[in-house]
C-alpha cells in the first residue's frame, strides 16, 4: 500500500505494524514454508546497491564462453562456437556496451517488437534482411563504429541518423551474431511460437495456397521443399541437407536457455511489460503514452486464426516432423516462465524502484522516534500470517475503526457496529482515490490496513486451475512468485534478487516496523498495547479472539519440517527465510529493549 496518505510518519509489525507520519505499521510474520496447497498466494544504505540482480541459478553456463576448442574441435573465426561467445548470457545484467539484437523471425510477431522499439521507445534500429548485407556490415565493423547506447545517446542527440543505431534486427542468426565483438557483445531477443502454427503460416505465404487447406499443408510439410526443425537447425547451424540429431538439439537447447531473452507470440503483453522493458530499461516516450498497447493489439489482430485442431491428425503429423523444434519450444516456454523471476532488471529500472521505496518510508516513523498524537497505525496485512485475526481483534477488543471495504462501492461510511470504514485499499488505484478524498485527514480511521506496501502490487498467485496440484508442483512451476516479503519491501516485484535486496528489506523492517509473529500472538499483542497505548474494552476479548475464535483459520496438510518439500520451499524462498529469522531477532529485541517493564524503552 502506498504509505504516503499524508506527509507525516508511521511504525510497522510482522504481523506488520508501522508508524507513518500518519501511519504506524504493523506486520505479522509467518514462516514462508507454511504455504497452503490451494491458496497460492539506495537509497537507505550504500550496501543496498546490488552489482548484479541475479540469483545464481542452476542450469546456466558460468561464463559467456561455454563453447571451447576442447569441446567443439578447432574454433574457426566464423564457427558457431566463436559466434555464440559474442552473445552475453541472458542472466547477466545489461551494460551500456551491450548491443540489443532482435532476431526478427517471420510468423512470430517479431515485427511488432521492432515497431514498439522504434515507434514507442524512439530507438533507431539497423535492419539487415539479407545475409549479403550482414557480410558488408561485418567488414565495416558497424558495431564498434556506429553502435550507440539508447540511454547514453538517445535518438534526439544523434547529429544524423546515418549509420548510428541503438539495436540490430535481422532474421539471420549466425550472420547477425557474427557482427558482435569483444567490445560490444550482443543481447539477443527471440519470439517463440508453436512450430505447427509456424508451419501453417509458412505454407500460407506460398502462391496459390488457401487458408484452411490442411490437406495441402500436410503435403507441403511432407515435401522436399519444407524446412523441418528450422529453429534447431538455425541455432545449431545444421544445413537443410543433413538430418538433425539429438546432439544437435542439445546444442541448440543450451544456446537457447543461456543466451536468449525469450518472448512468446501468444503472450505479447507479458513479453513487453515483464521482460523486454525491465531488462533493457526502455520506456515509452513522453508523447507516446499507450503506444505499446496499441501495437500489441494490432499484432494480435494481425495473426490469422489457425485451421489446425490441437491434438488432431494434422497437428500430430506436423509436430512429429518437427519433434526437435517441439522439444525446443517446450524448453523455451519453461525458460520464458522462469526468466520473469530470475533475470536482472536494468539499473535504471532498479533506481526508479528504489526511489519508490525512499518515497514510501519517508511517511513512516522510525520505531524509536517519539510518538505523535497525529500518527495513525498502519497494519501491513501479510496474507496467511494471522492478519484477519489481528483486524477483528483491533476493532472488537479495542474499539478501533479500521479500513476495509466489506460491501461495494468504496466509501467513507462506517459500517454499523463493526467499526469498519468501508473504503477500498486493495489496489494502487484504490489507494490513490483514498488519498484524493483525504482518508487520513477525515480522522475517521483509527487503523489503516492494506496488503500493499510502497504502492506495490504483486503477481497474481491464486488461480482456480491450481486447486488440483500439489504444493511441490506449485512451487516447482516456472514463474513461481518467490520471496514475497523481500520483493515487497525492496519493491523488486520481478527479476532476480541478491543480498542487496535482502539488506534493504532488513533495514526497513528493523527501522520502521513493530514486528509481530503469528506463532507468538500473546506477546505480540502485549507489545502492541504498550506501544500504541491500546486498552481492551472488554476483559478477555483479546484472549478470546486469539485462542477461542481465531478468524480465517483454515486447516491444511502439514509440511514435514526438514522434509523434501519443506527444503524445496525454503530454498526457493531463501531471502524470505533469512528475513523471517532476522524478524524473529527483531521481535525479541523489541520485546526486551522497546516494550520492557510495561512501557516503551530506548531502542
Coordinates of C-alpha atoms in Angstrom, one line a residue:
X1 CA 0.0 0.0 0.0
X2 CA 1.2 3.5 -0.6
X3 CA 2.2 4.7 2.8
X4 CA 2.1 8.3 1.6
X5 CA -1.5 9.1 2.6
X6 CA -0.1 12.2 4.0
X7 CA 3.3 13.6 4.6
X8 CA 3.8 12.5 8.2
X9 CA 5.2 9.3 9.8
X10 CA 4.4 5.6 10.8
X11 CA 5.9 2.4 12.5
X12 CA 5.4 -1.2 11.2
X13 CA 4.5 -5.1 12.6
X14 CA 5.4 -8.8 11.0
X15 CA 2.1 -9.3 11.7
X16 CA 3.4 -5.9 10.5
X17 CA 2.6 -2.6 12.2
X18 CA 4.5 0.6 11.2
X19 CA 4.1 4.2 12.3
X20 CA 3.7 6.6 9.4
X21 CA 3.7 10.3 10.0
X22 CA 0.1 9.5 10.0
X23 CA 0.6 5.7 9.8
X24 CA 2.1 3.2 12.2
X25 CA 3.0 -0.1 10.6
X26 CA 2.2 -3.5 12.0
X27 CA 3.2 -6.7 10.2
X28 CA 2.5 -10.3 11.3
X29 CA 5.1 -12.8 10.1
X30 CA 4.7 -16.5 9.5
X31 CA 7.4 -18.9 8.2
X32 CA 7.4 -19.0 4.4
X33 CA 7.4 -22.8 4.5
X34 CA 3.8 -22.9 5.7
X35 CA 2.2 -22.1 2.3
X36 CA -1.2 -23.9 1.8
X37 CA -1.7 -26.0 -1.2
X38 CA -4.7 -24.3 -2.7
X39 CA -4.3 -20.6 -1.8
X40 CA -1.2 -19.6 -3.8
X41 CA -0.8 -16.9 -2.9
X42 CA 19.5 3.5 -2.2
X43 CA 19.0 4.9 -1.0
X44 CA 18.9 3.9 2.6
X45 CA 22.4 2.5 2.6
X46 CA 25.2 2.1 0.1
X47 CA 25.3 -1.6 0.9
X48 CA 21.9 -2.0 -0.6
X49 CA 23.2 -1.3 -4.1
X50 CA 23.3 -4.6 -5.9
X51 CA 26.0 -5.1 -8.6
X52 CA 24.1 -8.0 -10.1
X53 CA 20.4 -8.6 -9.6
X54 CA 20.6 -12.3 -10.5
X55 CA 20.3 -15.2 -8.1
X56 CA 22.8 -17.7 -9.3
X57 CA 20.6 -20.4 -10.6
X58 CA 21.3 -23.9 -11.7
X59 CA 21.2 -24.7 -15.4
X60 CA 23.1 -21.6 -16.6
X61 CA 26.6 -21.6 -18.0
X62 CA 29.1 -19.8 -15.8
X63 CA 30.7 -17.7 -18.5
X64 CA 29.9 -16.3 -21.9
X65 CA 32.4 -18.6 -23.4
X66 CA 30.8 -22.0 -22.9
X67 CA 31.9 -23.2 -26.4
X68 CA 35.6 -24.1 -26.4
X69 CA 38.0 -25.7 -28.8
X70 CA 38.3 -28.6 -26.3
X71 CA 34.6 -29.5 -26.7
X72 CA 33.9 -28.4 -30.2
X73 CA 37.1 -29.0 -32.1
X74 CA 39.0 -26.3 -33.9
X75 CA 37.2 -23.0 -33.5
X76 CA 37.3 -21.0 -36.7
X77 CA 36.6 -17.2 -36.8
X78 CA 33.1 -17.8 -38.1
X79 CA 32.3 -21.1 -36.4
X80 CA 29.1 -21.4 -34.2
X81 CA 31.3 -21.7 -31.1
X82 CA 33.0 -18.3 -31.6
X83 CA 29.8 -16.7 -32.8
X84 CA 27.7 -17.7 -29.7
X85 CA 30.5 -16.5 -27.4
X86 CA 29.9 -13.0 -28.8
X87 CA 26.4 -13.1 -27.2
X88 CA 26.0 -12.3 -23.5
X89 CA 24.3 -14.7 -21.2
X90 CA 20.7 -13.7 -20.5
X91 CA 21.2 -13.9 -16.8
X92 CA 23.8 -11.1 -16.7
X93 CA 22.8 -7.5 -16.2
X94 CA 22.8 -5.4 -19.3
X95 CA 25.7 -3.0 -19.7
X96 CA 25.8 0.1 -21.9
X97 CA 28.3 -1.6 -24.2
X98 CA 26.0 -4.5 -24.9
X99 CA 24.1 -4.3 -28.3
X100 CA 20.4 -5.4 -28.3
X101 CA 19.9 -7.9 -31.1
X102 CA 16.3 -8.7 -32.2
X103 CA 16.2 -12.0 -34.1
X104 CA 13.3 -10.9 -36.2
X105 CA 11.9 -14.3 -37.4
X106 CA 8.9 -14.5 -39.7
X107 CA 5.5 -15.5 -38.4
X108 CA 6.4 -14.8 -34.7
X109 CA 5.2 -11.2 -34.3
X110 CA 8.8 -10.0 -34.2
X111 CA 7.8 -7.1 -36.4
X112 CA 5.5 -6.0 -33.5
X113 CA 8.5 -5.9 -31.2
X114 CA 10.5 -3.9 -33.8
X115 CA 7.7 -1.4 -34.1
X116 CA 7.4 -0.9 -30.4
X117 CA 11.2 -0.4 -30.1
X118 CA 11.3 2.2 -32.8
X119 CA 7.9 4.0 -32.6
X120 CA 7.2 3.8 -28.8
X121 CA 10.7 3.9 -27.3
X122 CA 12.2 6.1 -30.1
X123 CA 15.1 3.8 -30.8
X124 CA 17.0 3.7 -34.0
X125 CA 17.2 0.2 -35.4
X126 CA 19.6 -1.2 -38.0
X127 CA 17.7 -3.8 -40.0
X128 CA 19.5 -6.3 -42.2
X129 CA 17.2 -8.5 -44.3
X130 CA 19.8 -10.3 -46.5
X131 CA 23.0 -12.2 -45.5
X132 CA 25.0 -10.2 -48.0
X133 CA 24.1 -7.0 -46.1
X134 CA 25.4 -8.6 -42.9
X135 CA 28.7 -9.6 -44.6
X136 CA 29.2 -6.0 -45.7
X137 CA 28.3 -4.7 -42.2
X138 CA 30.8 -7.1 -40.7
X139 CA 33.6 -5.9 -42.9
X140 CA 32.7 -2.3 -41.9
X141 CA 32.8 -3.3 -38.2
X142 CA 29.5 -1.4 -37.8
X143 CA 29.0 -2.5 -34.2
X144 CA 32.3 -0.9 -32.9
X145 CA 32.0 2.1 -35.1
X146 CA 28.3 3.1 -35.0
X147 CA 26.5 1.5 -32.0
X148 CA 25.2 4.0 -29.5
X149 CA 23.6 3.1 -26.2
X150 CA 20.0 4.2 -26.1
X151 CA 20.5 5.5 -22.6
X152 CA 23.8 7.4 -23.1
X153 CA 22.8 8.8 -26.5
X154 CA 19.1 8.7 -27.3
X155 CA 17.9 9.4 -30.9
X156 CA 17.3 13.1 -30.3
X157 CA 21.1 13.5 -29.7
X158 CA 22.1 11.9 -33.0
X159 CA 23.7 14.5 -35.2
X160 CA 22.4 12.5 -38.2
X161 CA 20.8 9.1 -38.2
X162 CA 23.2 8.0 -40.9
X163 CA 24.8 4.8 -39.7
X164 CA 24.3 5.2 -35.9
X165 CA 21.9 2.8 -34.3
X166 CA 20.6 1.5 -30.9
X167 CA 19.8 -2.1 -31.8
X168 CA 20.3 -4.6 -34.6
X169 CA 17.5 -6.6 -36.2
X170 CA 17.8 -9.5 -38.7
X171 CA 16.2 -12.9 -39.4
X172 CA 19.7 -14.4 -39.9
X173 CA 21.0 -15.7 -36.6
X174 CA 24.5 -16.9 -37.4
X175 CA 25.4 -14.0 -39.7
X176 CA 23.8 -11.5 -37.3
X177 CA 25.7 -12.8 -34.2
X178 CA 28.8 -12.6 -36.3
X179 CA 28.7 -8.8 -36.2
X180 CA 29.5 -8.6 -32.5
X181 CA 32.9 -8.1 -30.9
X182 CA 34.6 -8.4 -27.6
X183 CA 34.0 -4.7 -27.1
X184 CA 30.3 -4.9 -28.0
X185 CA 28.7 -8.2 -27.3
X186 CA 25.1 -9.0 -28.3
X187 CA 21.9 -9.2 -26.2
X188 CA 19.6 -11.4 -28.2
X189 CA 15.8 -11.3 -28.1
X190 CA 13.6 -14.1 -29.7
X191 CA 9.9 -14.5 -30.0
X192 CA 8.7 -18.1 -29.9
X193 CA 5.5 -19.6 -31.5
X194 CA 4.2 -23.1 -31.7
X195 CA 6.1 -25.0 -34.5
X196 CA 2.8 -26.3 -36.0
X197 CA 1.3 -22.9 -36.3
X198 CA 4.6 -21.5 -37.8
X199 CA 4.5 -24.3 -40.4
X200 CA 0.9 -23.4 -41.3
X201 CA 1.9 -19.7 -41.6
X202 CA 4.9 -20.6 -43.8
X203 CA 2.6 -22.7 -46.1
X204 CA 0.1 -19.8 -46.5
X205 CA 2.8 -17.5 -47.8
X206 CA 3.3 -19.8 -50.8
X207 CA 1.5 -18.8 -54.1
X208 CA -1.9 -20.4 -54.7
X209 CA -2.5 -21.6 -51.1
X210 CA -5.9 -21.3 -49.4
X211 CA -6.5 -20.7 -45.7
X212 CA -7.9 -23.8 -44.1
X213 CA -6.4 -26.2 -46.6
X214 CA -5.0 -28.7 -44.1
X215 CA -4.5 -31.4 -46.8
X216 CA -2.4 -29.0 -48.8
X217 CA -0.5 -28.1 -45.6
X218 CA 0.3 -31.8 -44.9
X219 CA 1.5 -32.3 -48.5
X220 CA 3.8 -29.3 -48.0
X221 CA 5.4 -30.4 -44.7
X222 CA 6.0 -33.9 -46.3
X223 CA 7.6 -32.4 -49.4
X224 CA 11.3 -31.8 -50.0
X225 CA 10.5 -28.0 -50.1
X226 CA 9.8 -28.0 -46.4
X227 CA 12.5 -26.9 -43.9
X228 CA 11.8 -29.1 -40.8
X229 CA 13.1 -28.3 -37.3
X230 CA 14.3 -24.9 -38.6
X231 CA 14.8 -23.4 -35.1
X232 CA 17.1 -26.3 -34.1
X233 CA 18.9 -26.1 -37.4
X234 CA 19.4 -22.3 -37.1
X235 CA 20.8 -22.4 -33.5
X236 CA 23.0 -25.5 -34.1
X237 CA 23.9 -24.4 -37.7
X238 CA 22.7 -27.6 -39.3
X239 CA 22.2 -27.3 -43.1
X240 CA 18.9 -28.5 -44.7
X241 CA 20.5 -31.5 -46.4
X242 CA 21.5 -33.0 -43.1
X243 CA 19.4 -34.8 -40.6
X244 CA 19.0 -33.2 -37.2
X245 CA 20.3 -35.3 -34.3
X246 CA 19.7 -35.4 -30.6
X247 CA 23.2 -33.9 -30.2
X248 CA 22.2 -31.0 -32.4
X249 CA 19.1 -30.4 -30.3
X250 CA 21.2 -30.4 -27.1
X251 CA 23.5 -27.8 -28.5
X252 CA 20.5 -25.7 -29.7
X253 CA 18.9 -26.0 -26.3
X254 CA 22.0 -24.9 -24.5
X255 CA 22.2 -21.8 -26.6
X256 CA 18.5 -21.0 -26.2
X257 CA 18.4 -21.3 -22.4
X258 CA 21.7 -19.5 -21.8
X259 CA 21.8 -16.7 -24.3
X260 CA 18.2 -15.7 -25.3
X261 CA 15.8 -13.3 -23.7
X262 CA 12.6 -15.1 -24.7
X263 CA 9.3 -13.7 -25.6
X264 CA 6.1 -15.5 -26.5
X265 CA 3.9 -14.6 -29.5
X266 CA 0.9 -15.9 -27.5
X267 CA 1.7 -13.5 -24.6
X268 CA 2.8 -10.2 -26.1
X269 CA 1.9 -8.1 -23.1
X270 CA 3.9 -10.3 -20.7
X271 CA 6.8 -10.2 -23.2
X272 CA 6.9 -6.4 -23.4
X273 CA 6.0 -5.3 -19.9
X274 CA 7.6 -8.0 -17.8
X275 CA 10.6 -9.0 -19.9
X276 CA 11.9 -6.5 -22.5
X277 CA 11.2 -3.2 -20.8
X278 CA 12.6 -4.0 -17.4
X279 CA 15.6 -5.9 -18.9
X280 CA 16.8 -3.1 -21.2
X281 CA 15.4 -0.2 -19.1
X282 CA 13.3 1.2 -22.0
X283 CA 10.1 3.1 -21.7
X284 CA 7.6 4.9 -23.8
X285 CA 8.4 8.4 -25.0
X286 CA 6.5 11.2 -23.1
X287 CA 4.3 11.8 -26.2
X288 CA 3.8 8.1 -26.9
X289 CA 1.6 7.0 -24.0
X290 CA -0.4 3.9 -24.9
X291 CA 1.8 3.2 -27.9
X292 CA 2.8 -0.2 -26.6
X293 CA -0.7 -1.4 -26.1
X294 CA -1.7 -0.2 -29.5
X295 CA 1.0 -2.2 -31.2
X296 CA 0.3 -5.3 -29.1
X297 CA -3.4 -5.2 -30.1
X298 CA -2.5 -4.7 -33.7
X299 CA 0.0 -7.5 -33.6
X300 CA -2.6 -9.9 -32.1
X301 CA -5.2 -8.9 -34.6
X302 CA -2.8 -9.5 -37.5
X303 CA -2.3 -13.2 -36.5
X304 CA -4.8 -15.3 -38.5
X305 CA -6.6 -18.0 -36.6
X306 CA -5.2 -21.4 -37.1
X307 CA -7.2 -24.1 -39.0
X308 CA -5.3 -26.8 -37.2
X309 CA -7.0 -28.7 -34.3
X310 CA -4.7 -29.2 -31.4
X311 CA -4.1 -32.9 -31.0
X312 CA -5.7 -33.7 -34.4
X313 CA -4.1 -35.8 -37.1
X314 CA -2.6 -32.9 -39.0
X315 CA -1.3 -31.3 -35.8
X316 CA 0.3 -34.5 -34.6
X317 CA 1.9 -35.1 -38.0
X318 CA 3.5 -31.7 -38.1
X319 CA 4.8 -31.9 -34.6
X320 CA 6.2 -35.3 -35.3
X321 CA 8.2 -34.0 -38.3
X322 CA 9.4 -31.1 -36.1
X323 CA 10.0 -33.1 -33.0
X324 CA 13.2 -31.3 -32.1
X325 CA 11.7 -27.9 -32.5
X326 CA 8.8 -29.1 -30.4
X327 CA 11.2 -30.0 -27.6
X328 CA 13.0 -26.7 -28.1
X329 CA 9.7 -24.8 -27.9
X330 CA 8.7 -26.6 -24.7
X331 CA 12.1 -25.7 -23.2
X332 CA 11.7 -22.2 -24.4
X333 CA 8.3 -21.9 -22.7
X334 CA 9.9 -23.1 -19.4
X335 CA 12.7 -20.6 -19.7
X336 CA 10.2 -17.8 -20.5
X337 CA 8.4 -18.6 -17.3
X338 CA 11.5 -18.7 -15.1
X339 CA 13.1 -15.6 -16.6
X340 CA 10.4 -13.4 -15.1
X341 CA 11.7 -14.1 -11.6
X342 CA 15.3 -14.7 -12.4
X343 CA 16.6 -12.1 -14.9
X344 CA 18.3 -9.0 -13.7
X345 CA 16.3 -5.9 -14.3
X346 CA 18.1 -2.8 -15.8
X347 CA 19.9 -0.5 -13.4
X348 CA 17.6 2.4 -14.4
X349 CA 14.5 0.4 -13.6
X350 CA 16.0 -0.6 -10.2
X351 CA 16.8 3.1 -9.5
X352 CA 13.2 4.0 -10.0
X353 CA 12.1 1.2 -7.7
X354 CA 14.4 2.4 -5.0
X355 CA 13.0 6.0 -5.4
X356 CA 9.6 4.5 -4.7
X357 CA 10.9 2.8 -1.6
X358 CA 12.5 6.0 -0.3
X359 CA 9.3 8.0 -1.0
X360 CA 7.2 5.4 0.9
X361 CA 9.3 5.1 4.0
X362 CA 9.6 8.9 4.4
X363 CA 6.0 8.7 5.6
X364 CA 6.8 6.1 8.2
X365 CA 8.2 7.0 11.6
X366 CA 11.2 5.0 13.0
X367 CA 10.1 2.7 15.8
X368 CA 12.5 4.6 18.1
X369 CA 11.0 8.0 17.3
X370 CA 8.7 9.7 19.9
X371 CA 5.1 9.1 19.2
X372 CA 2.9 12.0 17.9
X373 CA -0.8 12.3 18.6
X374 CA -1.5 12.7 14.9
X375 CA 0.2 9.3 14.0
X376 CA -2.0 6.6 12.7
X377 CA -1.2 2.9 12.9
X378 CA -0.7 1.2 9.5
X379 CA -1.2 -2.6 9.6
X380 CA 0.5 -4.2 6.6
X381 CA -1.6 -7.3 6.2
X382 CA 0.6 -10.1 5.0
X383 CA -1.5 -13.0 3.6
X384 CA -1.8 -16.1 5.7
X385 CA 0.0 -14.6 8.7
X386 CA -3.0 -14.2 11.1
X387 CA -3.9 -10.8 9.7
X388 CA -7.6 -11.4 9.7
X389 CA -7.4 -12.3 13.4
X390 CA -5.5 -9.1 14.1
X391 CA -8.1 -7.0 12.2
X392 CA -11.0 -8.4 14.1
X393 CA -9.2 -8.0 17.4
X394 CA -8.4 -4.4 16.8
X395 CA -12.0 -3.5 16.0
X396 CA -13.8 -5.7 18.5
X397 CA -11.5 -5.5 21.5
X398 CA -10.0 -2.0 21.3
X399 CA -12.9 -0.3 19.5
X400 CA -10.7 0.9 16.7
X401 CA -12.2 1.9 13.4
X402 CA -10.3 0.0 10.7
X403 CA -10.2 0.4 6.9
X404 CA -11.7 -2.4 4.9
X405 CA -14.3 -2.5 2.1
X406 CA -16.8 -5.1 3.2
X407 CA -19.5 -4.1 0.7
X408 CA -19.1 -2.2 -2.5
X409 CA -18.8 0.5 -3.5
X410 CA -15.9 2.0 -1.6
X411 CA -17.0 4.9 0.6
X412 CA -16.3 6.8 3.8
X413 CA -19.2 5.1 5.5
X414 CA -18.6 3.4 8.9
X415 CA -20.5 0.1 8.8
X416 CA -22.8 -0.3 11.8
X417 CA -21.2 -1.6 15.0
X418 CA -18.4 -3.4 13.2
X419 CA -16.0 -0.4 13.5
X420 CA -15.2 -0.7 9.8
X421 CA -14.6 2.2 7.5
X422 CA -15.9 0.8 4.2
X423 CA -13.0 2.1 2.0
X424 CA -11.1 0.0 -0.5
X425 CA -7.3 -0.1 -0.2
X426 CA -6.6 -3.3 -2.1
X427 CA -5.2 -1.8 -5.4
X428 CA -3.0 1.1 -6.3
X429 CA -5.9 2.9 -7.9
X430 CA -8.0 2.4 -4.8
X431 CA -5.2 3.8 -2.6
X432 CA -4.9 6.8 -4.9
X433 CA -8.6 7.5 -4.6
X434 CA -8.5 7.2 -0.8
X435 CA -5.7 9.8 -0.8
X436 CA -7.8 12.1 -3.1
X437 CA -10.8 12.0 -0.7
X438 CA -8.4 12.8 2.2
X439 CA -8.8 9.5 4.1
X440 CA -6.2 10.4 6.8
X441 CA -7.4 14.0 7.2
X442 CA -11.0 12.9 7.8
X443 CA -9.9 11.3 11.1
X444 CA -12.5 8.5 10.5
X445 CA -9.9 5.7 10.6
X446 CA -8.0 4.6 13.7
X447 CA -6.0 2.0 11.9
X448 CA -5.2 1.8 8.2
X449 CA -5.0 -1.7 6.8
X450 CA -3.8 -2.9 3.4
X451 CA -1.8 -5.7 1.8
X452 CA 0.0 -3.2 -0.3
X453 CA 3.3 -1.5 0.6
X454 CA 5.1 1.3 -1.3
X455 CA 2.2 1.4 -3.8
X456 CA 3.5 -2.0 -5.0
X457 CA 1.4 -4.8 -6.5
X458 CA 2.5 -8.4 -7.0
X459 CA 1.9 -11.1 -9.5
X460 CA -1.5 -12.9 -9.1
X461 CA -0.8 -16.1 -7.2
X462 CA -4.2 -17.6 -6.9
X463 CA -5.8 -19.4 -9.9
X464 CA -8.6 -21.9 -9.8
X465 CA -6.6 -24.3 -12.0
X466 CA -4.0 -24.6 -9.2
X467 CA -6.5 -26.3 -6.9
X468 CA -5.7 -29.8 -8.0
X469 CA -1.9 -29.6 -8.0
X470 CA 0.3 -30.4 -5.0
X471 CA 2.3 -27.8 -3.1
X472 CA 5.5 -29.2 -4.5
X473 CA 4.2 -29.0 -8.1
X474 CA 3.1 -25.4 -7.4
X475 CA 6.5 -24.3 -6.0
X476 CA 8.3 -26.0 -8.9
X477 CA 6.2 -24.2 -11.6
X478 CA 8.0 -21.8 -13.9
X479 CA 7.4 -18.3 -12.8
X480 CA 6.6 -19.2 -9.2
X481 CA 6.4 -15.9 -7.2
X482 CA 9.2 -16.4 -4.7
X483 CA 10.5 -14.3 -1.8
X484 CA 7.3 -12.2 -1.5
X485 CA 8.3 -10.3 1.6
X486 CA 11.7 -9.2 0.3
X487 CA 10.2 -8.3 -3.0
X488 CA 7.5 -6.1 -1.4
X489 CA 9.9 -4.3 1.0
X490 CA 12.6 -3.7 -1.7
X491 CA 10.0 -3.0 -4.4
X492 CA 11.6 -5.6 -6.6
X493 CA 8.5 -7.2 -8.0
X494 CA 10.2 -9.0 -10.9
X495 CA 13.6 -10.2 -11.8
X496 CA 16.4 -11.8 -9.8
X497 CA 17.2 -10.9 -6.1
X498 CA 20.5 -10.7 -4.3
X499 CA 21.9 -9.8 -0.9
X500 CA 21.4 -6.1 -1.6
X501 CA 17.7 -6.6 -1.7
X502 CA 17.7 -8.6 1.5
X503 CA 19.8 -6.0 3.4
X504 CA 17.4 -3.2 2.3
X505 CA 14.4 -5.2 3.4
X506 CA 16.1 -5.9 6.8
X507 CA 16.9 -2.2 7.3
X508 CA 13.3 -1.2 6.6
X509 CA 11.9 -3.9 8.8
X510 CA 14.1 -3.0 11.8
X511 CA 13.8 0.8 11.5
X512 CA 10.1 1.1 10.6
X513 CA 8.1 -1.9 11.8
X514 CA 6.8 -3.1 15.1
X515 CA 7.1 -6.8 14.4
X516 CA 4.6 -9.4 15.4
X517 CA 4.9 -13.1 15.0
X518 CA 1.9 -15.3 14.3
X519 CA 3.3 -18.1 16.5
X520 CA 3.6 -15.7 19.4
X521 CA 0.3 -13.8 19.4
X522 CA 0.1 -13.2 23.1
X523 CA 3.4 -11.4 23.2
X524 CA 2.6 -9.6 20.0
X525 CA -0.5 -8.0 21.5
X526 CA 1.3 -7.2 24.8
X527 CA 3.8 -5.2 22.8
X528 CA 1.1 -3.5 20.7
X529 CA -0.8 -2.4 23.8
X530 CA 2.3 -0.9 25.3
X531 CA 3.5 0.8 22.1
X532 CA 0.1 2.2 20.9
X533 CA -1.5 2.6 24.3
X534 CA -4.5 0.4 23.5
X535 CA -6.7 -1.0 26.2
X536 CA -9.3 -3.7 26.0
X537 CA -12.9 -2.6 26.1
X538 CA -13.9 -6.0 27.5
X539 CA -11.6 -8.1 29.7
X540 CA -10.7 -11.3 28.0
X541 CA -11.6 -10.1 24.5
X542 CA -8.1 -10.5 23.0
X543 CA -7.6 -13.9 24.5
X544 CA -11.0 -15.0 23.0
X545 CA -10.0 -13.9 19.5
X546 CA -6.5 -15.3 19.7
X547 CA -7.4 -18.7 21.2
X548 CA -11.1 -19.4 21.1
X549 CA -12.2 -18.0 17.8
X550 CA -9.3 -17.1 15.6
X551 CA -10.5 -15.7 12.3
X552 CA -10.0 -17.2 8.8
X553 CA -8.1 -20.1 10.3
X554 CA -8.0 -22.9 7.7
X555 CA -6.6 -26.4 8.1
X556 CA -4.1 -27.6 5.5
X557 CA -1.8 -30.6 5.3
X558 CA 1.3 -30.1 7.4
X559 CA 4.6 -29.9 5.6
X560 CA 7.2 -32.0 7.3
X561 CA 9.9 -29.7 8.7
X562 CA 13.2 -30.6 7.1
X563 CA 11.5 -32.8 4.5
X564 CA 11.9 -32.6 0.7
X565 CA 9.0 -30.2 0.2
X566 CA 10.0 -28.0 3.1
X567 CA 13.6 -27.7 1.9
X568 CA 12.4 -27.0 -1.6
X569 CA 10.2 -24.1 -0.4
X570 CA 13.0 -22.8 1.9
X571 CA 15.5 -22.9 -1.0
X572 CA 13.1 -21.1 -3.4
X573 CA 12.4 -18.5 -0.8
X574 CA 15.9 -18.3 0.8
X575 CA 15.8 -14.5 1.0
X576 CA 12.4 -14.5 2.8
X577 CA 13.7 -17.3 5.1
X578 CA 16.6 -15.1 6.0
X579 CA 14.3 -12.1 6.5
X580 CA 12.0 -14.2 8.7
X581 CA 14.8 -15.3 11.0
X582 CA 16.0 -11.7 11.2
X583 CA 12.5 -10.7 12.1
X584 CA 12.5 -13.2 14.9
X585 CA 15.6 -11.4 16.3
X586 CA 14.0 -8.0 15.9
X587 CA 10.8 -9.3 17.6
X588 CA 12.9 -10.5 20.6
X589 CA 15.0 -7.3 20.7
X590 CA 11.9 -5.1 20.6
X591 CA 10.3 -7.1 23.4
X592 CA 13.4 -6.7 25.6
X593 CA 14.6 -3.2 24.6
X594 CA 11.5 -1.4 23.5
X595 CA 8.5 -2.8 25.4
X596 CA 10.1 -3.8 28.7
X597 CA 8.5 -3.0 32.1
X598 CA 5.2 -2.1 30.7
X599 CA 6.4 0.9 28.8
X600 CA 8.3 2.0 25.7
X601 CA 12.1 2.0 26.3
X602 CA 15.0 3.3 24.3
X603 CA 15.7 1.1 21.2

